[in-house]
PDB file of C-alpha atoms in Angstrom:
ATOM      1  CA  MET A   1      98.122  31.411  68.927  1.00  0.00           C
ATOM      2  CA  LYS A   2      96.389  34.794  69.250  1.00  0.00           C
ATOM      3  CA  LYS A   3      94.110  33.207  72.094  1.00  0.00           C
ATOM      4  CA  ILE A   4      96.966  31.780  74.191  1.00  0.00           C
ATOM      5  CA  ILE A   5      98.851  35.229  73.768  1.00  0.00           C
ATOM      6  CA  THR A   6      96.219  37.034  74.750  1.00  0.00           C
ATOM      7  CA  THR A   7      95.302  35.362  77.734  1.00  0.00           C
ATOM      8  CA  ALA A   8      99.224  35.347  78.594  1.00  0.00           C
ATOM      9  CA  LEU A   9      98.368  38.931  78.431  1.00  0.00           C
ATOM     10  CA  ALA A  10      95.155  39.460  80.557  1.00  0.00           C
ATOM     11  CA  GLY A  11      97.207  36.787  83.184  1.00  0.00           C
ATOM     12  CA  ALA A  12     100.053  39.070  83.331  1.00  0.00           C
ATOM     13  CA  MET A  13      97.781  42.199  83.610  1.00  0.00           C
ATOM     14  CA  ALA A  14      96.436  41.080  86.480  1.00  0.00           C
ATOM     15  CA  PHE A  15      98.969  39.815  88.058  1.00  0.00           C
ATOM     16  CA  SER A  16     100.600  43.226  87.555  1.00  0.00           C
ATOM     17  CA  ALA A  17      97.358  45.191  89.267  1.00  0.00           C
ATOM     18  CA  THR A  18      97.388  42.417  92.123  1.00  0.00           C
ATOM     19  CA  LEU A  19     101.390  43.914  92.410  1.00  0.00           C
ATOM     20  CA  ALA A  20      99.469  47.158  92.702  1.00  0.00           C
ATOM     21  CA  GLN A  21      97.124  46.843  94.932  1.00  0.00           C
ATOM     22  CA  ALA A  22      99.448  45.120  97.573  1.00  0.00           C
ATOM     23  CA  LYS A  23     101.531  48.217  97.592  1.00  0.00           C
ATOM     24  CA  ASP A  24     100.948  50.171 101.302  1.00  0.00           C
ATOM     25  CA  ASP A  25      98.301  53.757 100.813  1.00  0.00           C
ATOM     26  CA  VAL A  26     100.327  56.317 103.100  1.00  0.00           C
ATOM     27  CA  THR A  27      98.285  59.735 102.832  1.00  0.00           C
ATOM     28  CA  LEU A  28     100.455  62.444 103.810  1.00  0.00           C
ATOM     29  CA  GLN A  29      98.468  65.906 105.230  1.00  0.00           C
ATOM     30  CA  LEU A  30     101.388  69.709 104.266  1.00  0.00           C
ATOM     31  CA  LYS A  31     101.112  72.085 106.999  1.00  0.00           C
ATOM     32  CA  TRP A  32     101.055  74.911 103.850  1.00  0.00           C
ATOM     33  CA  VAL A  33     100.430  74.889 100.841  1.00  0.00           C
ATOM     34  CA  THR A  34     102.689  73.365  97.581  1.00  0.00           C
ATOM     35  CA  GLN A  35     106.485  74.716  97.986  1.00  0.00           C
ATOM     36  CA  ALA A  36     109.969  73.271  98.644  1.00  0.00           C
ATOM     37  CA  GLN A  37     109.629  73.604 101.962  1.00  0.00           C
ATOM     38  CA  PHE A  38     107.625  70.110 101.630  1.00  0.00           C
ATOM     39  CA  ALA A  39     110.703  68.907  99.140  1.00  0.00           C
ATOM     40  CA  GLY A  40     111.501  65.815 100.046  1.00  0.00           C
ATOM     41  CA  TYR A  41     108.075  64.154 100.290  1.00  0.00           C
ATOM     42  CA  TYR A  42     107.604  64.961  96.732  1.00  0.00           C
ATOM     43  CA  VAL A  43     111.442  63.860  95.299  1.00  0.00           C
ATOM     44  CA  ALA A  44     110.765  60.671  97.192  1.00  0.00           C
ATOM     45  CA  GLN A  45     106.997  60.545  95.552  1.00  0.00           C
ATOM     46  CA  ASP A  46     109.129  61.515  91.951  1.00  0.00           C
ATOM     47  CA  LYS A  47     112.721  59.462  92.746  1.00  0.00           C
ATOM     48  CA  GLY A  48     110.707  56.241  93.510  1.00  0.00           C
ATOM     49  CA  PHE A  49     111.669  55.810  96.939  1.00  0.00           C
ATOM     50  CA  TYR A  50     107.991  55.597  98.142  1.00  0.00           C
ATOM     51  CA  ASP A  51     107.576  52.697  95.379  1.00  0.00           C
ATOM     52  CA  GLU A  52     110.782  51.545  96.244  1.00  0.00           C
ATOM     53  CA  GLU A  53     108.877  50.396  99.672  1.00  0.00           C
ATOM     54  CA  ASP A  54     106.005  49.814  98.671  1.00  0.00           C
ATOM     55  CA  LEU A  55     104.196  52.788  99.141  1.00  0.00           C
ATOM     56  CA  ASN A  56     100.815  54.474  97.715  1.00  0.00           C
ATOM     57  CA  VAL A  57     102.058  57.860  98.572  1.00  0.00           C
ATOM     58  CA  THR A  58      98.846  60.460  98.574  1.00  0.00           C
ATOM     59  CA  ILE A  59     100.253  63.842  98.962  1.00  0.00           C
ATOM     60  CA  LYS A  60      97.516  66.674 100.048  1.00  0.00           C
ATOM     61  CA  PRO A  61      98.897  69.724 100.338  1.00  0.00           C
ATOM     62  CA  GLY A  62      97.202  72.425 103.149  1.00  0.00           C
ATOM     63  CA  GLY A  63      95.981  76.273 103.111  1.00  0.00           C
ATOM     64  CA  PRO A  64      94.791  79.270 105.514  1.00  0.00           C
ATOM     65  CA  ASP A  65      91.768  77.274 106.264  1.00  0.00           C
ATOM     66  CA  ILE A  66      93.243  73.360 106.685  1.00  0.00           C
ATOM     67  CA  ALA A  67      94.630  72.736 109.790  1.00  0.00           C
ATOM     68  CA  PRO A  68      96.996  69.118 110.292  1.00  0.00           C
ATOM     69  CA  ALA A  69      95.256  68.178 113.316  1.00  0.00           C
ATOM     70  CA  GLN A  70      91.403  68.588 112.523  1.00  0.00           C
ATOM     71  CA  VAL A  71      92.288  66.891 109.286  1.00  0.00           C
ATOM     72  CA  ILE A  72      93.995  63.634 110.874  1.00  0.00           C
ATOM     73  CA  ALA A  73      91.927  63.897 113.673  1.00  0.00           C
ATOM     74  CA  GLY A  74      88.633  63.047 111.334  1.00  0.00           C
ATOM     75  CA  GLY A  75      90.763  60.553 109.731  1.00  0.00           C
ATOM     76  CA  GLY A  76      91.523  62.372 106.322  1.00  0.00           C
ATOM     77  CA  ALA A  77      95.211  61.496 107.464  1.00  0.00           C
ATOM     78  CA  ASP A  78      97.950  59.015 108.088  1.00  0.00           C
ATOM     79  CA  VAL A  79     100.661  61.790 108.874  1.00  0.00           C
ATOM     80  CA  VAL A  80     100.524  65.220 109.454  1.00  0.00           C
ATOM     81  CA  LEU A  81     103.457  67.448 109.335  1.00  0.00           C
ATOM     82  CA  ASP A  82     103.084  70.320 112.065  1.00  0.00           C
ATOM     83  CA  TRP A  83     105.052  72.581 114.793  1.00  0.00           C
ATOM     84  CA  MET A  84     105.600  71.154 118.169  1.00  0.00           C
ATOM     85  CA  PRO A  85     103.669  73.691 120.178  1.00  0.00           C
ATOM     86  CA  SER A  86     100.842  73.185 117.925  1.00  0.00           C
ATOM     87  CA  ALA A  87     101.043  69.455 118.585  1.00  0.00           C
ATOM     88  CA  LEU A  88     101.341  69.725 122.050  1.00  0.00           C
ATOM     89  CA  ALA A  89      98.627  72.239 122.251  1.00  0.00           C
ATOM     90  CA  SER A  90      96.546  69.599 120.167  1.00  0.00           C
ATOM     91  CA  ARG A  91      97.594  66.441 123.140  1.00  0.00           C
ATOM     92  CA  GLU A  92      96.496  69.071 125.218  1.00  0.00           C
ATOM     93  CA  LYS A  93      93.288  69.146 123.306  1.00  0.00           C
ATOM     94  CA  GLY A  94      93.144  65.501 123.686  1.00  0.00           C
ATOM     95  CA  LEU A  95      94.148  64.322 120.745  1.00  0.00           C
ATOM     96  CA  ASP A  96      97.004  61.138 120.676  1.00  0.00           C
ATOM     97  CA  LEU A  97      99.649  63.036 118.480  1.00  0.00           C
ATOM     98  CA  VAL A  98     103.669  61.498 118.374  1.00  0.00           C
ATOM     99  CA  ASN A  99     106.795  62.672 117.084  1.00  0.00           C
ATOM    100  CA  ILE A 100     107.434  59.841 115.145  1.00  0.00           C
ATOM    101  CA  ALA A 101     110.310  61.975 113.127  1.00  0.00           C
ATOM    102  CA  GLN A 102     112.118  65.121 112.246  1.00  0.00           C
ATOM    103  CA  PRO A 103     112.984  66.042 109.150  1.00  0.00           C
ATOM    104  CA  PHE A 104     113.631  69.752 110.376  1.00  0.00           C
ATOM    105  CA  LYS A 105     116.705  70.304 112.990  1.00  0.00           C
ATOM    106  CA  SER A 106     116.681  73.990 113.269  1.00  0.00           C
ATOM    107  CA  SER A 107     113.996  76.261 112.443  1.00  0.00           C
ATOM    108  CA  GLY A 108     113.380  79.326 109.621  1.00  0.00           C
ATOM    109  CA  MET A 109     111.602  81.652 112.358  1.00  0.00           C
ATOM    110  CA  MET A 110     112.601  84.782 111.968  1.00  0.00           C
ATOM    111  CA  LEU A 111     111.403  88.732 113.363  1.00  0.00           C
ATOM    112  CA  THR A 112     111.720  90.685 110.463  1.00  0.00           C
ATOM    113  CA  CYS A 113     112.110  94.809 110.689  1.00  0.00           C
ATOM    114  CA  ARG A 114     112.403  98.203 108.992  1.00  0.00           C
ATOM    115  CA  LYS A 115     115.550 100.082 109.860  1.00  0.00           C
ATOM    116  CA  ASP A 116     113.654 102.973 109.041  1.00  0.00           C
ATOM    117  CA  ALA A 117     110.804 101.902 112.202  1.00  0.00           C
ATOM    118  CA  GLY A 118     113.703 102.361 114.352  1.00  0.00           C
ATOM    119  CA  ILE A 119     114.774  98.507 115.363  1.00  0.00           C
ATOM    120  CA  ALA A 120     118.554  98.598 114.909  1.00  0.00           C
ATOM    121  CA  THR A 121     118.912  96.121 118.203  1.00  0.00           C
ATOM    122  CA  SER A 122     116.251  94.965 120.445  1.00  0.00           C
ATOM    123  CA  ASP A 123     117.125  97.242 122.525  1.00  0.00           C
ATOM    124  CA  ASP A 124     114.730  99.540 120.547  1.00  0.00           C
ATOM    125  CA  PHE A 125     111.397  97.295 120.895  1.00  0.00           C
ATOM    126  CA  PRO A 126     109.768  99.165 123.617  1.00  0.00           C
ATOM    127  CA  GLY A 127     106.680 101.086 122.147  1.00  0.00           C
ATOM    128  CA  LYS A 128     106.911  99.016 118.672  1.00  0.00           C
ATOM    129  CA  THR A 129     103.999  96.855 117.418  1.00  0.00           C
ATOM    130  CA  LEU A 130     104.845  93.699 116.077  1.00  0.00           C
ATOM    131  CA  GLY A 131     104.308  91.530 113.710  1.00  0.00           C
ATOM    132  CA  VAL A 132     103.410  88.306 115.440  1.00  0.00           C
ATOM    133  CA  TRP A 133     101.691  84.924 113.709  1.00  0.00           C
ATOM    134  CA  PHE A 134      99.461  82.897 116.475  1.00  0.00           C
ATOM    135  CA  PHE A 135      97.201  79.110 116.597  1.00  0.00           C
ATOM    136  CA  GLY A 136     100.674  77.846 118.107  1.00  0.00           C
ATOM    137  CA  ASN A 137     102.657  79.980 116.436  1.00  0.00           C
ATOM    138  CA  GLU A 138     103.719  83.108 118.930  1.00  0.00           C
ATOM    139  CA  TYR A 139     105.646  81.046 121.362  1.00  0.00           C
ATOM    140  CA  PRO A 140     108.999  81.376 120.050  1.00  0.00           C
ATOM    141  CA  PHE A 141     108.004  85.331 120.388  1.00  0.00           C
ATOM    142  CA  LEU A 142     106.991  85.520 123.807  1.00  0.00           C
ATOM    143  CA  SER A 143     109.382  83.021 124.941  1.00  0.00           C
ATOM    144  CA  TRP A 144     112.103  85.844 123.284  1.00  0.00           C
ATOM    145  CA  MET A 145     109.712  88.509 124.746  1.00  0.00           C
ATOM    146  CA  SER A 146     109.651  86.992 128.453  1.00  0.00           C
ATOM    147  CA  LYS A 147     113.514  87.002 128.222  1.00  0.00           C
ATOM    148  CA  LEU A 148     113.531  90.495 127.403  1.00  0.00           C
ATOM    149  CA  GLY A 149     111.371  91.178 130.302  1.00  0.00           C
ATOM    150  CA  LEU A 150     109.398  92.970 127.805  1.00  0.00           C
ATOM    151  CA  LYS A 151     105.016  92.800 128.629  1.00  0.00           C
ATOM    152  CA  THR A 152     103.118  92.237 125.326  1.00  0.00           C
ATOM    153  CA  ASP A 153     100.451  93.596 126.296  1.00  0.00           C
ATOM    154  CA  GLY A 154     100.550  96.856 124.654  1.00  0.00           C
ATOM    155  CA  SER A 155     101.889  98.749 128.152  1.00  0.00           C
ATOM    156  CA  ASP A 156     103.922 101.461 128.928  1.00  0.00           C
ATOM    157  CA  GLY A 157     107.822 100.131 128.739  1.00  0.00           C
ATOM    158  CA  GLY A 158     105.940  96.786 126.088  1.00  0.00           C
ATOM    159  CA  VAL A 159     105.613  95.946 123.035  1.00  0.00           C
ATOM    160  CA  THR A 160     102.384  96.136 121.173  1.00  0.00           C
ATOM    161  CA  VAL A 161     101.447  92.437 119.275  1.00  0.00           C
ATOM    162  CA  LEU A 162      99.276  92.712 116.146  1.00  0.00           C
ATOM    163  CA  LYS A 163      98.108  89.353 114.966  1.00  0.00           C
ATOM    164  CA  GLN A 164      99.578  89.209 111.628  1.00  0.00           C
ATOM    165  CA  GLY A 165      98.318  86.909 108.673  1.00  0.00           C
ATOM    166  CA  PHE A 166     100.449  85.331 106.350  1.00  0.00           C
ATOM    167  CA  ASN A 167     101.387  87.975 105.144  1.00  0.00           C
ATOM    168  CA  VAL A 168     103.948  91.089 105.451  1.00  0.00           C
ATOM    169  CA  ASP A 169     101.636  93.791 104.098  1.00  0.00           C
ATOM    170  CA  PRO A 170     101.548  95.356 107.604  1.00  0.00           C
ATOM    171  CA  LEU A 171     105.704  95.638 107.138  1.00  0.00           C
ATOM    172  CA  LEU A 172     105.176  96.849 103.810  1.00  0.00           C
ATOM    173  CA  GLN A 173     102.498  99.241 104.997  1.00  0.00           C
ATOM    174  CA  LYS A 174     103.922 100.453 107.811  1.00  0.00           C
ATOM    175  CA  GLN A 175     101.899  98.981 110.449  1.00  0.00           C
ATOM    176  CA  ALA A 176     103.834  97.262 112.641  1.00  0.00           C
ATOM    177  CA  ALA A 177     107.660  97.978 112.888  1.00  0.00           C
ATOM    178  CA  CYS A 178     108.485  94.157 112.851  1.00  0.00           C
ATOM    179  CA  VAL A 179     106.504  91.323 111.325  1.00  0.00           C
ATOM    180  CA  SER A 180     106.781  87.333 111.418  1.00  0.00           C
ATOM    181  CA  THR A 181     109.028  85.838 108.047  1.00  0.00           C
ATOM    182  CA  MET A 182     110.767  82.811 107.697  1.00  0.00           C
ATOM    183  CA  THR A 183     114.062  82.228 106.289  1.00  0.00           C
ATOM    184  CA  TYR A 184     112.874  80.543 103.204  1.00  0.00           C
ATOM    185  CA  ASN A 185     109.407  82.344 102.139  1.00  0.00           C
ATOM    186  CA  GLU A 186     108.284  85.223 103.633  1.00  0.00           C
ATOM    187  CA  TYR A 187     111.460  87.295 104.186  1.00  0.00           C
ATOM    188  CA  TRP A 188     111.649  86.974  99.987  1.00  0.00           C
ATOM    189  CA  GLN A 189     108.135  88.695  99.845  1.00  0.00           C
ATOM    190  CA  VAL A 190     109.616  91.406 102.319  1.00  0.00           C
ATOM    191  CA  ILE A 191     112.930  91.813  99.088  1.00  0.00           C
ATOM    192  CA  ASP A 192     110.425  90.587  96.038  1.00  0.00           C
ATOM    193  CA  ALA A 193     108.147  93.766  97.583  1.00  0.00           C
ATOM    194  CA  GLY A 194     111.251  96.200  96.967  1.00  0.00           C
ATOM    195  CA  LEU A 195     112.846  96.728 100.031  1.00  0.00           C
ATOM    196  CA  THR A 196     116.403  95.954 100.148  1.00  0.00           C
ATOM    197  CA  SER A 197     118.685  93.432 103.023  1.00  0.00           C
ATOM    198  CA  ASP A 198     119.931  96.976 103.870  1.00  0.00           C
ATOM    199  CA  ASP A 199     116.929  98.336 104.886  1.00  0.00           C
ATOM    200  CA  LEU A 200     115.989  95.181 107.186  1.00  0.00           C
ATOM    201  CA  VAL A 201     116.840  93.769 110.821  1.00  0.00           C
ATOM    202  CA  VAL A 202     116.851  90.716 111.069  1.00  0.00           C
ATOM    203  CA  PHE A 203     116.646  87.992 114.076  1.00  0.00           C
ATOM    204  CA  LYS A 204     116.483  84.439 114.014  1.00  0.00           C
ATOM    205  CA  TYR A 205     115.533  82.754 116.825  1.00  0.00           C
ATOM    206  CA  GLU A 206     117.806  79.718 116.739  1.00  0.00           C
ATOM    207  CA  ASP A 207     120.392  81.830 117.442  1.00  0.00           C
ATOM    208  CA  LEU A 208     118.457  83.348 120.323  1.00  0.00           C
ATOM    209  CA  GLY A 209     117.909  79.661 121.765  1.00  0.00           C
ATOM    210  CA  VAL A 210     114.174  80.718 121.901  1.00  0.00           C
ATOM    211  CA  ALA A 211     113.813  78.502 118.406  1.00  0.00           C
ATOM    212  CA  THR A 212     110.743  75.381 118.482  1.00  0.00           C
ATOM    213  CA  LEU A 213     111.619  72.694 116.065  1.00  0.00           C
ATOM    214  CA  GLU A 214     109.319  72.742 113.021  1.00  0.00           C
ATOM    215  CA  ASP A 215     107.825  69.968 109.878  1.00  0.00           C
ATOM    216  CA  GLY A 216     107.255  67.434 112.327  1.00  0.00           C
ATOM    217  CA  MET A 217     105.845  63.986 111.448  1.00  0.00           C
ATOM    218  CA  TYR A 218     103.006  63.083 113.593  1.00  0.00           C
ATOM    219  CA  VAL A 219     100.440  60.071 113.673  1.00  0.00           C
ATOM    220  CA  LEU A 220      98.119  59.167 115.900  1.00  0.00           C
ATOM    221  CA  GLY A 221      98.871  57.389 119.167  1.00  0.00           C
ATOM    222  CA  ASP A 222      96.490  55.013 118.650  1.00  0.00           C
ATOM    223  CA  ASN A 223      96.732  53.668 115.383  1.00  0.00           C
ATOM    224  CA  LEU A 224     100.699  52.834 116.401  1.00  0.00           C
ATOM    225  CA  LYS A 225      98.752  50.138 118.223  1.00  0.00           C
ATOM    226  CA  ASP A 226      98.911  48.220 115.241  1.00  0.00           C
ATOM    227  CA  GLU A 227     101.809  46.249 114.131  1.00  0.00           C
ATOM    228  CA  ALA A 228     101.364  47.047 110.672  1.00  0.00           C
ATOM    229  CA  PHE A 229     100.473  50.648 110.493  1.00  0.00           C
ATOM    230  CA  LYS A 230     103.537  50.899 112.609  1.00  0.00           C
ATOM    231  CA  ALA A 231     105.670  49.063 110.048  1.00  0.00           C
ATOM    232  CA  LYS A 232     104.291  51.284 107.083  1.00  0.00           C
ATOM    233  CA  MET A 233     105.612  54.140 108.909  1.00  0.00           C
ATOM    234  CA  VAL A 234     108.792  53.116 109.334  1.00  0.00           C
ATOM    235  CA  LYS A 235     109.077  52.314 105.235  1.00  0.00           C
ATOM    236  CA  PHE A 236     107.323  55.847 105.545  1.00  0.00           C
ATOM    237  CA  VAL A 237     110.428  57.546 107.357  1.00  0.00           C
ATOM    238  CA  ARG A 238     112.424  56.028 105.601  1.00  0.00           C
ATOM    239  CA  ALA A 239     111.908  56.904 102.272  1.00  0.00           C
ATOM    240  CA  SER A 240     111.059  60.105 103.069  1.00  0.00           C
ATOM    241  CA  MET A 241     113.978  61.066 104.675  1.00  0.00           C
ATOM    242  CA  LYS A 242     116.058  59.715 101.435  1.00  0.00           C
ATOM    243  CA  GLY A 243     113.914  62.282  99.873  1.00  0.00           C
ATOM    244  CA  TRP A 244     115.371  64.629 102.282  1.00  0.00           C
ATOM    245  CA  LYS A 245     119.103  63.858 101.304  1.00  0.00           C
ATOM    246  CA  TYR A 246     118.413  64.200  98.235  1.00  0.00           C
ATOM    247  CA  ALA A 247     116.783  67.444  97.931  1.00  0.00           C
ATOM    248  CA  GLU A 248     119.529  68.980 100.057  1.00  0.00           C
ATOM    249  CA  GLU A 249     122.453  67.483  97.532  1.00  0.00           C
ATOM    250  CA  HIS A 250     119.908  69.039  94.884  1.00  0.00           C
ATOM    251  CA  PRO A 251     118.112  71.436  95.407  1.00  0.00           C
ATOM    252  CA  ASP A 252     118.038  73.073  92.260  1.00  0.00           C
ATOM    253  CA  GLU A 253     116.149  69.751  91.102  1.00  0.00           C
ATOM    254  CA  ALA A 254     114.120  69.335  94.020  1.00  0.00           C
ATOM    255  CA  ALA A 255     112.574  73.008  93.241  1.00  0.00           C
ATOM    256  CA  MET A 256     111.262  72.117  89.807  1.00  0.00           C
ATOM    257  CA  ILE A 257     109.755  69.007  91.298  1.00  0.00           C
ATOM    258  CA  VAL A 258     107.916  70.930  93.632  1.00  0.00           C
ATOM    259  CA  LEU A 259     106.686  73.017  90.671  1.00  0.00           C
ATOM    260  CA  ASP A 260     105.934  69.947  88.914  1.00  0.00           C
ATOM    261  CA  ASN A 261     103.461  69.229  91.912  1.00  0.00           C
ATOM    262  CA  ASP A 262     102.599  72.491  92.207  1.00  0.00           C
ATOM    263  CA  SER A 263      98.942  72.587  90.402  1.00  0.00           C
ATOM    264  CA  THR A 264      97.565  76.119  91.107  1.00  0.00           C
ATOM    265  CA  GLY A 265     100.965  77.376  89.288  1.00  0.00           C
ATOM    266  CA  ALA A 266     101.080  80.393  92.324  1.00  0.00           C
ATOM    267  CA  GLN A 267     104.892  79.773  92.821  1.00  0.00           C
ATOM    268  CA  THR A 268     107.608  80.510  90.483  1.00  0.00           C
ATOM    269  CA  GLU A 269     110.499  79.019  89.694  1.00  0.00           C
ATOM    270  CA  GLU A 270     113.206  81.815  91.005  1.00  0.00           C
ATOM    271  CA  HIS A 271     111.356  81.873  94.800  1.00  0.00           C
ATOM    272  CA  GLN A 272     111.438  77.752  94.522  1.00  0.00           C
ATOM    273  CA  LYS A 273     115.116  78.204  93.811  1.00  0.00           C
ATOM    274  CA  ARG A 274     116.006  80.833  97.056  1.00  0.00           C
ATOM    275  CA  MET A 275     112.785  78.752  99.113  1.00  0.00           C
ATOM    276  CA  MET A 276     115.221  74.892  98.518  1.00  0.00           C
ATOM    277  CA  ALA A 277     118.042  76.152  99.046  1.00  0.00           C
ATOM    278  CA  GLU A 278     117.100  78.123 102.838  1.00  0.00           C
ATOM    279  CA  VAL A 279     115.290  75.176 103.677  1.00  0.00           C
ATOM    280  CA  ALA A 280     118.287  72.592 102.623  1.00  0.00           C
ATOM    281  CA  LYS A 281     119.969  74.040 105.640  1.00  0.00           C
ATOM    282  CA  LEU A 282     117.496  73.099 108.456  1.00  0.00           C
ATOM    283  CA  THR A 283     117.329  69.946 107.156  1.00  0.00           C
ATOM    284  CA  ALA A 284     120.575  69.514 107.065  1.00  0.00           C
ATOM    285  CA  GLY A 285     121.971  67.933 109.796  1.00  0.00           C
ATOM    286  CA  SER A 286     118.950  65.785 111.282  1.00  0.00           C
ATOM    287  CA  ASN A 287     118.816  62.174 110.126  1.00  0.00           C
ATOM    288  CA  GLY A 288     114.539  61.998 111.164  1.00  0.00           C
ATOM    289  CA  ALA A 289     115.268  60.835 114.596  1.00  0.00           C
ATOM    290  CA  LEU A 290     113.662  63.350 117.148  1.00  0.00           C
ATOM    291  CA  ASP A 291     116.788  64.750 118.798  1.00  0.00           C
ATOM    292  CA  VAL A 292     116.024  64.829 122.815  1.00  0.00           C
ATOM    293  CA  ALA A 293     118.113  68.603 122.765  1.00  0.00           C
ATOM    294  CA  ASP A 294     116.073  69.762 120.206  1.00  0.00           C
ATOM    295  CA  TYR A 295     112.546  68.530 122.022  1.00  0.00           C
ATOM    296  CA  GLN A 296     113.518  70.208 125.751  1.00  0.00           C
ATOM    297  CA  ARG A 297     114.503  73.436 123.938  1.00  0.00           C
ATOM    298  CA  THR A 298     111.133  73.881 122.585  1.00  0.00           C
ATOM    299  CA  VAL A 299     109.580  73.152 126.321  1.00  0.00           C
ATOM    300  CA  ASP A 300     112.277  75.294 127.457  1.00  0.00           C
ATOM    301  CA  SER A 301     111.369  78.433 125.324  1.00  0.00           C
ATOM    302  CA  LEU A 302     107.087  77.050 125.718  1.00  0.00           C
ATOM    303  CA  LEU A 303     107.579  77.002 129.708  1.00  0.00           C
ATOM    304  CA  THR A 304     109.262  80.845 128.894  1.00  0.00           C
ATOM    305  CA  ALA A 305     106.450  81.918 127.288  1.00  0.00           C
ATOM    306  CA  GLY A 306     103.922  81.683 130.122  1.00  0.00           C
ATOM    307  CA  SER A 307     102.525  78.542 128.652  1.00  0.00           C
ATOM    308  CA  ASP A 308     102.654  75.985 131.496  1.00  0.00           C
ATOM    309  CA  PRO A 309      99.738  74.265 130.825  1.00  0.00           C
ATOM    310  CA  VAL A 310     100.551  73.221 127.230  1.00  0.00           C
ATOM    311  CA  ILE A 311     102.479  70.874 127.880  1.00  0.00           C
ATOM    312  CA  THR A 312     102.183  69.794 132.103  1.00  0.00           C
ATOM    313  CA  LYS A 313     100.328  67.358 131.461  1.00  0.00           C
ATOM    314  CA  THR A 314     102.269  65.341 129.001  1.00  0.00           C
ATOM    315  CA  PRO A 315     104.073  62.615 130.347  1.00  0.00           C
ATOM    316  CA  GLU A 316     108.593  62.827 129.763  1.00  0.00           C
ATOM    317  CA  GLY A 317     109.029  60.603 125.984  1.00  0.00           C
ATOM    318  CA  ALA A 318     105.597  61.140 124.838  1.00  0.00           C
ATOM    319  CA  TYR A 319     107.069  62.579 122.238  1.00  0.00           C
ATOM    320  CA  THR A 320     109.737  60.308 120.336  1.00  0.00           C
ATOM    321  CA  LEU A 321     109.875  57.180 118.863  1.00  0.00           C
ATOM    322  CA  ASP A 322     112.065  53.796 118.606  1.00  0.00           C
ATOM    323  CA  ILE A 323     111.128  53.956 114.909  1.00  0.00           C
ATOM    324  CA  SER A 324     112.863  57.260 113.936  1.00  0.00           C
ATOM    325  CA  ASP A 325     115.647  55.346 114.803  1.00  0.00           C
ATOM    326  CA  ALA A 326     114.738  52.291 113.378  1.00  0.00           C
ATOM    327  CA  ALA A 327     112.533  53.573 110.218  1.00  0.00           C
ATOM    328  CA  LEU A 328     117.380  54.502 109.183  1.00  0.00           C
ATOM    329  CA  ASN A 329     118.479  50.906 109.705  1.00  0.00           C
TER     330      ASN A 329
END
């Protein structure tokens, strides 16, 4: 009897192992480090939404030295998160990135300025130094400056652009009158450093009509020719969006799930809860499908910024994909 039971247990374990092996592997490369900006994916993993779709998802944190486009080009990920201007620039360079889902409906990018630097409105920009993120993140700023009729070469009547690192030191040290911030991250770093909201004036790109799409899901176009891969992505998008909607409805719990996945220990509960509350505002209203009007707004901002080469060779509709809708059915 003992031998029979042992054999039965061994058979059950082998069967379970077979089921585990039957799951489809998906590797996701984040655009930045583990934080609530990516809560939907960690929630989907923690709550078993990926398991329900028979997916084994590996989430790879990003960082200052990690370029999602390079990772996917080198075979290091199936899906990457990127901002659309950066993805368009990658396409122009020959990397066939395709947007399969757009969880972020609104932009969180802002220009945060010190009032004591003489900034009250955009009329005060001429002659000032403004901190700007580059690597594809500069287009909303350049589009805005173009609309204001301000040159960005430091000439008289224009502004001087400071190539900003991913911190707010230039503002704190008064090297720049304004710096680039996100509603959910760097703005709060300024507050935590001792400045108050009364000390600051913020300009939200979303409100200015020059915002571009952020944190979309991108894959390689060639991979979508494989029906099995396409089906896997449908499941991945569906489960990820389920994670995002759960995170919107349970922001504090989502923030704690992110903290549980932060192997560096660098994140704090206060900051992640604040971040999740702000991120939920940006994903609200999205069902995962790429809205054509939002896409067009991004393209218009790029054109206004004088970045025609980024998109001129892009075929119409190249960044939309039917599975974004199919994934939600």
